[in-house]
Short mmCIF file of C-alpha atoms and ligand atoms in Angstrom, two decimals:
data_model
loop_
_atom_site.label_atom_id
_atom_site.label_comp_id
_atom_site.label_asym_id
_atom_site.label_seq_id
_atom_site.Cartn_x
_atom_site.Cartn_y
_atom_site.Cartn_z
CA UNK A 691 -7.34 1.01 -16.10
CA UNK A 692 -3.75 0.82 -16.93
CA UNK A 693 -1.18 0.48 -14.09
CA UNK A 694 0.86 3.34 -12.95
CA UNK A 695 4.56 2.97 -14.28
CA UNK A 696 7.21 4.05 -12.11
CA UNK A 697 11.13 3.76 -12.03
CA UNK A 698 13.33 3.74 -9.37
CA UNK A 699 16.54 6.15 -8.96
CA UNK A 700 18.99 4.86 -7.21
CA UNK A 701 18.89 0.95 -6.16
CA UNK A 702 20.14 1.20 -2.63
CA UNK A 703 18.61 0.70 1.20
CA UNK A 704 15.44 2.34 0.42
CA UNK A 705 14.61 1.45 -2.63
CA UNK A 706 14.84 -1.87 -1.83
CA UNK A 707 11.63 -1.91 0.23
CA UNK A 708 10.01 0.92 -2.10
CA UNK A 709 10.14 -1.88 -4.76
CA UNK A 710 8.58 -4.72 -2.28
CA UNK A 711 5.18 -2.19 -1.26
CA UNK A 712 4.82 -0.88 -4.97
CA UNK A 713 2.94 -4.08 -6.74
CA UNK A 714 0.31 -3.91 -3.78
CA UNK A 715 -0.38 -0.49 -5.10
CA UNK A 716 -0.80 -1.46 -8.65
CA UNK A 717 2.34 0.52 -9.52
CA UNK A 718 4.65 -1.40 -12.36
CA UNK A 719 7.87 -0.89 -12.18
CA UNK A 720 9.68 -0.03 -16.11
CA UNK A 721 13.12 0.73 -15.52
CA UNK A 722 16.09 1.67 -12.71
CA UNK A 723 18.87 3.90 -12.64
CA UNK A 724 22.03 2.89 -10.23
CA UNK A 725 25.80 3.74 -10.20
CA UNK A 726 28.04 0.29 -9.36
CA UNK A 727 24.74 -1.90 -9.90
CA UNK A 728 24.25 -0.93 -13.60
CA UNK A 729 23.87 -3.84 -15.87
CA UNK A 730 22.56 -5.91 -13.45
CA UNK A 731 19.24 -7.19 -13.35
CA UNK A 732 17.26 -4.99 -10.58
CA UNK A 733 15.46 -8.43 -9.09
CA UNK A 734 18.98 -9.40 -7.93
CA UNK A 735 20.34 -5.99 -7.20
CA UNK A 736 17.18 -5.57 -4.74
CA UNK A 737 17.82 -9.49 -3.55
CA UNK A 738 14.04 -9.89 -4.34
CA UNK A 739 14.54 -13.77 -4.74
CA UNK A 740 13.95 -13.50 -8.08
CA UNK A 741 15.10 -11.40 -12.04
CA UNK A 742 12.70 -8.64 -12.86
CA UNK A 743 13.52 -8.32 -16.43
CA UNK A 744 15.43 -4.93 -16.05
CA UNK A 745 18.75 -4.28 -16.26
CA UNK A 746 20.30 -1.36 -14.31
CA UNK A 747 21.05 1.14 -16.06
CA UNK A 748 23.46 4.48 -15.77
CA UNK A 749 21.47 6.62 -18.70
CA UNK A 750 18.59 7.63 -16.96
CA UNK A 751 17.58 9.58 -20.12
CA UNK A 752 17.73 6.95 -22.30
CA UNK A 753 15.29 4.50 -19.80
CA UNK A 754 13.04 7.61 -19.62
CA UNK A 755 12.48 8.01 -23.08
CA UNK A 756 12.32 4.24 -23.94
CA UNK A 757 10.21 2.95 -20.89
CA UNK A 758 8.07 6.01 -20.35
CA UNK A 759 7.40 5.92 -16.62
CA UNK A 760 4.93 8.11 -15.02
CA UNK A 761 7.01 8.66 -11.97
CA UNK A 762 10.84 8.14 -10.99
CA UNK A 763 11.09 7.39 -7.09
CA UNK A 764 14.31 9.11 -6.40
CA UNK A 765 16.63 7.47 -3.75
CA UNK A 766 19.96 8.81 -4.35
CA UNK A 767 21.56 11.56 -2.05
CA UNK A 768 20.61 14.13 0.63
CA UNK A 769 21.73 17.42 -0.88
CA UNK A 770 20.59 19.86 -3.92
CA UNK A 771 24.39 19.20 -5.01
CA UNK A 772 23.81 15.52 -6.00
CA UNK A 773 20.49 15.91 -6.87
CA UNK A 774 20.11 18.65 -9.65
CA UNK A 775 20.80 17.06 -12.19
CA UNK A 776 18.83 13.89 -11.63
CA UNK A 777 15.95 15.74 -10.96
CA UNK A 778 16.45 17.98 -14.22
CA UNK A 779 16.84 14.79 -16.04
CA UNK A 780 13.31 13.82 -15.13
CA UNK A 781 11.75 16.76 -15.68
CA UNK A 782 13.27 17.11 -19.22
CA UNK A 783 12.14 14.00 -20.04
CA UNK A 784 8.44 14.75 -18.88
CA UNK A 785 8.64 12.78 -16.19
CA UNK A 786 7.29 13.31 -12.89
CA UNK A 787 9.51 12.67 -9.75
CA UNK A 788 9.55 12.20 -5.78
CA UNK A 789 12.70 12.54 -3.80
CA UNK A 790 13.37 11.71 -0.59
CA UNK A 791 17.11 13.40 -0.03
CA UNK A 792 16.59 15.32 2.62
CA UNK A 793 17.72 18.91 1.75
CA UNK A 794 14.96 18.51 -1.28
CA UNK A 795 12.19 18.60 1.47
CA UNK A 796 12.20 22.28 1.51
CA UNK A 797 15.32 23.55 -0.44
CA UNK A 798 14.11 27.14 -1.01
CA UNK A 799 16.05 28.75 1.71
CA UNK A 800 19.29 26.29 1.20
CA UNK A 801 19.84 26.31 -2.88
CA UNK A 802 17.21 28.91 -3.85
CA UNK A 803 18.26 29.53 -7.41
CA UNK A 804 18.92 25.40 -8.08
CA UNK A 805 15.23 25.62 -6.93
CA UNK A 806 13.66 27.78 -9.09
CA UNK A 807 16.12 26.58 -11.72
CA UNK A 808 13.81 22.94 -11.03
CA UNK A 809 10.35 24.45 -10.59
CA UNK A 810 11.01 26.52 -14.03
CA UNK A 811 12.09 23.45 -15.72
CA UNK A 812 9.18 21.25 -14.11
CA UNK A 813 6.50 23.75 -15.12
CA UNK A 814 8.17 24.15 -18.40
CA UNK A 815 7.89 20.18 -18.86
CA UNK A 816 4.76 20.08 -17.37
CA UNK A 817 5.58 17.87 -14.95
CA UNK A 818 6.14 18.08 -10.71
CA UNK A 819 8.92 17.45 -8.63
CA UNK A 820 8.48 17.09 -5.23
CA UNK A 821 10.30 16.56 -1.54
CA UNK A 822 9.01 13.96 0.81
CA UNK A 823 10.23 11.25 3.47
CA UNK A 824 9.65 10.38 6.98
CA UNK A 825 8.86 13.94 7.36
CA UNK A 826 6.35 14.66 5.34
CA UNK A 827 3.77 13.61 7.72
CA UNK A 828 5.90 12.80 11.06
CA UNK A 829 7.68 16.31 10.71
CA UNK A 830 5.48 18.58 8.34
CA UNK A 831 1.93 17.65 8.67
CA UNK A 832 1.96 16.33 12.01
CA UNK A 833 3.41 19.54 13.33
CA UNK A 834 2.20 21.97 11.08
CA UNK A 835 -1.68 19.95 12.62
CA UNK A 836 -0.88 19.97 15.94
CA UNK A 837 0.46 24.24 15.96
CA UNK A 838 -3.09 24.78 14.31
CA UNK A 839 -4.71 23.53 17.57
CA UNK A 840 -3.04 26.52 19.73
CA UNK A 841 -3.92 30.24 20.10
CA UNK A 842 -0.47 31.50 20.33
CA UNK A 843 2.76 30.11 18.94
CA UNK A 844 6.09 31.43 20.87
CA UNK A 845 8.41 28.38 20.32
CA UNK A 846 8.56 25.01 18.31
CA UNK A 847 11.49 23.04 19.60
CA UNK A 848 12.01 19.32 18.91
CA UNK A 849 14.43 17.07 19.80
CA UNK A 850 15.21 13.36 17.46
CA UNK A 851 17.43 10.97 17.10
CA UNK A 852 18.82 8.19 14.40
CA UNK A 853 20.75 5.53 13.85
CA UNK A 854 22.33 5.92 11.10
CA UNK A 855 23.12 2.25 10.56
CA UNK A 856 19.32 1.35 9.85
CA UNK A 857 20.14 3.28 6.44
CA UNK A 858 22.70 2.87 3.32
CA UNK A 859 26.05 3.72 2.36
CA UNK A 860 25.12 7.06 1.73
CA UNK A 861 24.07 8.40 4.98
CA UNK A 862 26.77 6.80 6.58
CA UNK A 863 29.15 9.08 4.17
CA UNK A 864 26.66 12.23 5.12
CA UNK A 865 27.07 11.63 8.65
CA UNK A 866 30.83 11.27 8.56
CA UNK A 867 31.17 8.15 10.16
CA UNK A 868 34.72 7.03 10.74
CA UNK A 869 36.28 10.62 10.23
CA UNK A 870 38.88 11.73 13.00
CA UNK A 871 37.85 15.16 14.98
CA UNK A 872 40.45 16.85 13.64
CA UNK A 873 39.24 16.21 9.82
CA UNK A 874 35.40 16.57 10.99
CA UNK A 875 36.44 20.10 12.40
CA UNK A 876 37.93 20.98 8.99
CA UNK A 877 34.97 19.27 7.66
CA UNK A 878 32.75 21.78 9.87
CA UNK A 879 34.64 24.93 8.65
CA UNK A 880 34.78 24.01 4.86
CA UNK A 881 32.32 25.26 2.08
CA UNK A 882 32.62 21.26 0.89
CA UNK A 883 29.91 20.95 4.46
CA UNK A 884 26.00 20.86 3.04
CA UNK A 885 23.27 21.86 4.81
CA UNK A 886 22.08 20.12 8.14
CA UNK A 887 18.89 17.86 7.26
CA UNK A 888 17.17 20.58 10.42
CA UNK A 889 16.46 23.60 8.31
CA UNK A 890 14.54 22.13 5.67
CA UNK A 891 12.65 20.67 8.14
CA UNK A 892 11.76 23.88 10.07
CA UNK A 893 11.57 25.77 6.81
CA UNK A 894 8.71 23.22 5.55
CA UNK A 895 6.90 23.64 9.05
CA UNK A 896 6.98 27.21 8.96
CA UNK A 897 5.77 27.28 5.25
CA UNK A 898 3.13 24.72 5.92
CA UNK A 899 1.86 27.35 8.55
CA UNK A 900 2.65 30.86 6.61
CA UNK A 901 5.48 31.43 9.07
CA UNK A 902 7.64 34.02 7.09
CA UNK A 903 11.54 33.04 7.83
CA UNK A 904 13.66 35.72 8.56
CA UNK A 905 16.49 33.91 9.98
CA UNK A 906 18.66 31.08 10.37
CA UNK A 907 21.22 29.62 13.07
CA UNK A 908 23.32 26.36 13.01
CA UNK A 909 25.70 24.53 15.16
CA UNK A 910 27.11 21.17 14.44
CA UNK A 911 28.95 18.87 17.30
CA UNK A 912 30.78 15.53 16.66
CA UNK A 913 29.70 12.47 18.12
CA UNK A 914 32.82 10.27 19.05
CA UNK A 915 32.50 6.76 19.69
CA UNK A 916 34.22 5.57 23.17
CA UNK A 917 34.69 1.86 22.21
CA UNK A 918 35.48 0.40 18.98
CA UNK A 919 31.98 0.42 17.32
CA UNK A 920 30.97 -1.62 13.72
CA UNK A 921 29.42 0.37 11.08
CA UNK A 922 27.67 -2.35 8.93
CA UNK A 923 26.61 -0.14 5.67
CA UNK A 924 30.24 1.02 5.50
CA UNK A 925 31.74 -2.24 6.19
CA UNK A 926 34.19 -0.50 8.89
CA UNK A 927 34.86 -0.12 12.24
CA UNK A 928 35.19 3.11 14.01
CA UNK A 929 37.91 2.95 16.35
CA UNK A 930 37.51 4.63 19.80
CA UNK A 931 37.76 8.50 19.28
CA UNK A 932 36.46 8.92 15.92
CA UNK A 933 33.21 9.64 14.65
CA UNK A 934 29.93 7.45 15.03
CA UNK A 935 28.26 10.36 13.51
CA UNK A 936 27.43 14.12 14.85
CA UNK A 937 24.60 16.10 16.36
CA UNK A 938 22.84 19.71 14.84
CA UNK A 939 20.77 22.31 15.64
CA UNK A 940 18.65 24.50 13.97
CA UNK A 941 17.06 27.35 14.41
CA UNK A 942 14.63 29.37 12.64
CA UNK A 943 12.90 32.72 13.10
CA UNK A 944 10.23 34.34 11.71
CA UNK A 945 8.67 37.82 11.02
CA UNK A 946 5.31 36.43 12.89
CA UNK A 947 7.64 35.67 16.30
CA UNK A 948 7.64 32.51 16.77
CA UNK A 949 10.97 30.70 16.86
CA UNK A 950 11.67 27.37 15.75
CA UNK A 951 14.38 24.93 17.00
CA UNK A 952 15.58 21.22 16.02
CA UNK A 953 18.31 19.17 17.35
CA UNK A 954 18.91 16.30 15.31
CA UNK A 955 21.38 13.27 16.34
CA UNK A 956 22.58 11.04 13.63
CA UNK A 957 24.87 8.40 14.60
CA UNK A 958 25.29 4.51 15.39
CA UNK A 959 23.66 3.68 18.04
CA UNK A 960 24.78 1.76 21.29
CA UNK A 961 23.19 -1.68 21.86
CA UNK A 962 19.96 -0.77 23.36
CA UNK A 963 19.13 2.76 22.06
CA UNK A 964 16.55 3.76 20.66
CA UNK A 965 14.80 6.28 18.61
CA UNK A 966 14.17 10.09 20.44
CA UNK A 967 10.97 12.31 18.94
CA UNK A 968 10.13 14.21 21.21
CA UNK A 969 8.73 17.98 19.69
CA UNK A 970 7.22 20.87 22.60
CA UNK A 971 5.49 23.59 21.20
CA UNK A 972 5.25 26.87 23.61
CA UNK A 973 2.45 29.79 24.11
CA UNK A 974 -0.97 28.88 24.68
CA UNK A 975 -2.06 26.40 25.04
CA UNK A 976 1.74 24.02 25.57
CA UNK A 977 1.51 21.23 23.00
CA UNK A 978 3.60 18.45 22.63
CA UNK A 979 4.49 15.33 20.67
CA UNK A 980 6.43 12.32 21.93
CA UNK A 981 6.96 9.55 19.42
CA UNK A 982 9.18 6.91 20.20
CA UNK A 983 7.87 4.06 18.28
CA UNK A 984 7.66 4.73 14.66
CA UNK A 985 9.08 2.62 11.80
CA UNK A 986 11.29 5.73 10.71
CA UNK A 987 12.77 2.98 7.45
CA UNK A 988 9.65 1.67 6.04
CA UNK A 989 7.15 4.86 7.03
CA UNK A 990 9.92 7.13 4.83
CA UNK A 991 9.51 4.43 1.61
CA UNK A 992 5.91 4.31 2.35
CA UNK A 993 5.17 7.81 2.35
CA UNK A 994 7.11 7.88 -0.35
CA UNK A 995 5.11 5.37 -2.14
CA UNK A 996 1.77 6.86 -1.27
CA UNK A 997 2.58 10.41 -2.41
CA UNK A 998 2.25 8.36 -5.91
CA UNK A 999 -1.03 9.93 -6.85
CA UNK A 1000 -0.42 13.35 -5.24
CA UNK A 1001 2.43 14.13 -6.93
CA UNK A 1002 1.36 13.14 -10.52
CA UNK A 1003 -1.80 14.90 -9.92
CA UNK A 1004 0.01 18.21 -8.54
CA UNK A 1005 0.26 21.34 -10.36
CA UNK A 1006 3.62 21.00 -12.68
CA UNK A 1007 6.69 22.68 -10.35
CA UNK A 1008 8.46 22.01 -7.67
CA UNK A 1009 6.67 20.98 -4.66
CA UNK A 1010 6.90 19.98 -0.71
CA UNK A 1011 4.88 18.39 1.58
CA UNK A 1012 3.85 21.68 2.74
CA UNK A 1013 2.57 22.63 -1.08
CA UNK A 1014 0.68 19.09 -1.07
CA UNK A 1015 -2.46 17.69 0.63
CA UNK A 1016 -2.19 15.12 4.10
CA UNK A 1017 -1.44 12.23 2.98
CA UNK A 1018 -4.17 9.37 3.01
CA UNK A 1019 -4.06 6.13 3.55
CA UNK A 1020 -5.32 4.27 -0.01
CA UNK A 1021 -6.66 0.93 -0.44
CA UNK A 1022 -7.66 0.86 -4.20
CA UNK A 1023 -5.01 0.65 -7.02
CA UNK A 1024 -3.46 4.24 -7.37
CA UNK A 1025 -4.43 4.44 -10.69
CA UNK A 1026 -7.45 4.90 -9.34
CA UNK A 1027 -6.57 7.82 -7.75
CA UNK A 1028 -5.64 10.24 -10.52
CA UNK A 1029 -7.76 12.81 -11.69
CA UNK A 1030 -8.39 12.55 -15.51
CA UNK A 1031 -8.51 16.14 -16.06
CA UNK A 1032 -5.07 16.91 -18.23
CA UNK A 1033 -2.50 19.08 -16.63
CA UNK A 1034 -1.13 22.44 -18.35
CA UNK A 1035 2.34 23.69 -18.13
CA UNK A 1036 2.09 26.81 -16.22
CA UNK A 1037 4.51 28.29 -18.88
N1 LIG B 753 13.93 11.87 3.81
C1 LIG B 753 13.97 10.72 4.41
O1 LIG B 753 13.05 10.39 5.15
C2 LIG B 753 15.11 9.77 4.19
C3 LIG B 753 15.13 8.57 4.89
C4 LIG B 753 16.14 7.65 4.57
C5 LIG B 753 17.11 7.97 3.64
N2 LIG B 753 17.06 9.20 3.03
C6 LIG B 753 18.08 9.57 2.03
O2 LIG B 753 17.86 8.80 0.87
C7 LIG B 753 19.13 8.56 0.22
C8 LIG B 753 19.24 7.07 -0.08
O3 LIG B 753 19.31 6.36 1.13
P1 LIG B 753 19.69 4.81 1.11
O4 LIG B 753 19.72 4.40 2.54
O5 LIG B 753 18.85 4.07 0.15
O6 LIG B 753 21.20 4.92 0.55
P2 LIG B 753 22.08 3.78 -0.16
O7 LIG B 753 21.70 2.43 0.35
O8 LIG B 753 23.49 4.23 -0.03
O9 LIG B 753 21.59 3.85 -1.69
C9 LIG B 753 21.82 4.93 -2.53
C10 LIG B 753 21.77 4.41 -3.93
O10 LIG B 753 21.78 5.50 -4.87
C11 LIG B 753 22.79 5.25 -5.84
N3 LIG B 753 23.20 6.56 -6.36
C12 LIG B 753 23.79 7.58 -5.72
N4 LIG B 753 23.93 8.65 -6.54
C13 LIG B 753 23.42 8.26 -7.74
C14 LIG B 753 23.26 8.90 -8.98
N5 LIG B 753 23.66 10.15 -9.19
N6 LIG B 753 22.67 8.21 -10.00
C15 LIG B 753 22.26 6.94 -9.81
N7 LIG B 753 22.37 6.28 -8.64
C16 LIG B 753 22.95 6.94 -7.62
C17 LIG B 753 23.86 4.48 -5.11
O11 LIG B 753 24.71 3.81 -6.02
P3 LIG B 753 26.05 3.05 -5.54
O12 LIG B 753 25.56 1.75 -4.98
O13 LIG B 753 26.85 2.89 -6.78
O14 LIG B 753 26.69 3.94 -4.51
C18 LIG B 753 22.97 3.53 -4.29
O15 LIG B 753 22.46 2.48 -5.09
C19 LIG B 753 20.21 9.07 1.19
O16 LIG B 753 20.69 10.32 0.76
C20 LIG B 753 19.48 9.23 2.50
O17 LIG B 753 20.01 10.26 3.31
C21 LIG B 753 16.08 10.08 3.28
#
C-alpha cells in the first residue's frame, strides 16, 4: 500500500511538530511551502537534527504539480484574508487540504462568499478543504456531545484562556502584542480588525447541533501588561502599559433559543498561569466541562494530523469539523484508512 504524501504550508511553530508525528502515521512528506525559509532545506528549517531532501519553496503551485501530494497541512495564518488564496491554490491543483487558521474552522458566517468561492472551487477540483485545530474535538465535538445529553438547551457559555507565547510569530502579530492602547483602540475601530477566533467557534457548535444563527455580538478588551514582560516568538519586550495581548467575547443566537457565549483570553501569561476551559451549558439538565489540563500545542497538530484520512475521504467542498465524523484515534498506517471507492466532483 503506498504511503500517503502530504506537504506542509507554512514551516513555522506548528508545523514543526506536525512533521515529527507524521512518519508514525505512514504519511511521507513531498514538498513545503514557507515565506523567509524558502530555499532552505525543510530538515533544518524544522531543526529536525537532520536534511530532508526538500528545499523550501515559495511556488506552492509548482511543488503541487511536481510532487503530487495527497494533502497540504496548512499552517499559515488565522483569517480568510491570508488564507484564500493558499487554499485556492490547492484546490486548483487537485489537491486536498487541512487548515488550522482559526477563522477557517467555520468561516460561513465571517467571509461567506470567500467560502463558497472555496467549496465551488473544491467541488469543481474534486477535492476537500477543510477547518480543524484544537477545536475540532475540544470545542466542536466535545460540546456539540455533551449538549446532545440534555433535554433543553437555554445557554452555552464558555470561558478559555491562552498563552499566546506557546505559539509562533504569527499569533503573536494576531494578538497585538506590544501595541500601545491608543493604537489597539484604533486597531479595534478599523475595518483592517478580523474576526475574533469566538464566532467560528460558536458558529461550528451551533452547526454541529442544527442551531440556526440568527445573530451575532462582539466586544474586544486590551490586556495591558503591568511589568515589563518578554515575548519570546516576537523577540520583544512589552514594556509596562502596552499590550500582552487582549480578551473577546462572543455571542451567538439562534432561531431555536438557545444563546451561545465565549470569552476567549489570548495573551502572555504571568509566571505560574495556566490554561482556563471551563464551558457551562444551561436548561435541563446543567452540564458542564472543566478542562484544565490539555496539551492545547500538540492536541491542535495532532488533530490535525489525524483528520488525514477524513478529509481525503470527504465529499469534495469545503468542510468543518461539524461536516466531518469524531475523530478516532488510529493505530494502523493511514493509508489504511481510505476508502478505495473514487470520489466525483459534485460539479
Ligand atoms: N486552530 C488551532 O487550533 C490553532 C492552534 C495554533 C495555531 N493556529 C494558527 O496556525 C497559524 C500558524 O501558527 P504557528 O504558531 O505555526 O505560526 P508561526 O510559527 O508564525 O508559523 C507560520 C508560518 O507560516 C509561514 N507563512 C505565513 N503566511 C504564508 C504564506 N502565505 N505562504 C507560505 N508561508 C506562509 C510563515 O513564514 P515566515 O516565517 O516567513 O513568517 C511561518 O513559517 C497561526 O495563524 C495560528 O493562529 C491555530
Amino acid at each position: 500500500m503506498k504511503p500517503i504524501r502530504a506537504a506542509l504550508v507554512g514551516v513555522g511553530a506548528m508545523n514543526r511538530i506536525v512533521a515529527g508525528l507524521l512518519p508514525e502515521k505512514g504519511v511521507e512528506i513531498v514538498g513545503a511551502v514557507g515565506r523567509s525559509k524558502a530555499g532552505q532545506d525543510l530538515g533544518e528549517v524544522l531543526e529536525l537534527g537532520h536534511r530532508l531532501g526538500i528545499s523550501v519553496t515559495t511556488d506552492a503551485g509548482a511543488m503541487y504539480a511536481s510532487a503530487r501530494p495527497d494533502i497540504a497541512l496548512v499552517a499559515t495564518s488565522s483569517f480568510m484574508t491570508g488564507q484564500y488564496a493558499v487554499l485556492a491554490d490547492c484546490a486548483r491543483h487537485g489537491v486536498n487540504a487541512i487548515t488550522i487558521g482559526e477563522e477557517l474552522l467555520h468561516p460561513w458566517h465571517t467571509a461567506p462568499e470567500r467560502t463558497r468561492e472555496l467549496d465551488a472551487l473544491a467541488r469543481r477540483h474534486g477535492v476537500t478543504l477543510a477547518g480543524g485545530g484544537f477545536q475540532d474535538f475540544f470545542l466542536v465535538h466535545q460540546l456539540a456531545g455533551m449538549l446532545g445529553t440534555m433535554n433543553r438547551l437555554d445557554r452555552l457559555s464558555g470561558q478559555q484562556t491562552f498563552n499566546v507565547d506557546d505559539y509562533g510569530a504569527e499569533v503573536a502579530r494576531d494578538q497585538q502584542v506590544g501595541a500601545g492602547v491608543a493604537d489597539f483602540a484604533r486597531w479595534r475601530q478599523s475595518d483592517e480588525r478580523p474576526p475574533g477566533f469566538g464566532l467560528p467557534i460558536l458558529a461550528a457548535i451551533a452547526a454541529a447541533s442544527d442551531l440556526t444563527v440568527t445573530g451575532t455580538g462582539f466586544e474586544i478588551r486590551p490586556e495591558v501588561a503591568e511589568r515589563a514582560t518578554p515575548c519570546r516568538s516576537l523577540g520583544i519586550t512589552v514594556g509596562p502599559g502596552d499590550l500582552i495581548g487582549f480578551t473577546t467575547v462572543d455571542t451567538v443566537t439562534t432561531e431555536e433559543g438557545p444563546v451561545l457565549v465565549m470569552e476567549l483570553s489570548g495573551r502572555i501569561y504571568q509566571p505560574g498561569e495556566t490554561d482556563r476551559f471551563a464551558w457551562t451549558a444551561s436548561g435541563d439538565p446543567d452540564v458542564r466541562v472543566v478542562n484544565p489540563g490539555v496539551d492545547t500545542l500538540r492536541t491542535t497538530c495532532t488533530q490535525m494530523v489525524n483528520r488525514i484520512p477524513d478529509v481525503i475521504n470527504a465529499a469534495p467542498g469545503f468542510v468543518g469539523p461539524a461536516g466531518l465524523p469524531p475523530l478516532r484515534y488510529r493505530a494502523r498506517p493511514f493509508a489504511e484508512y481510505l476508502l478505495e471507492r473514487p470520489r466525483l466532483a459534485v460539479n
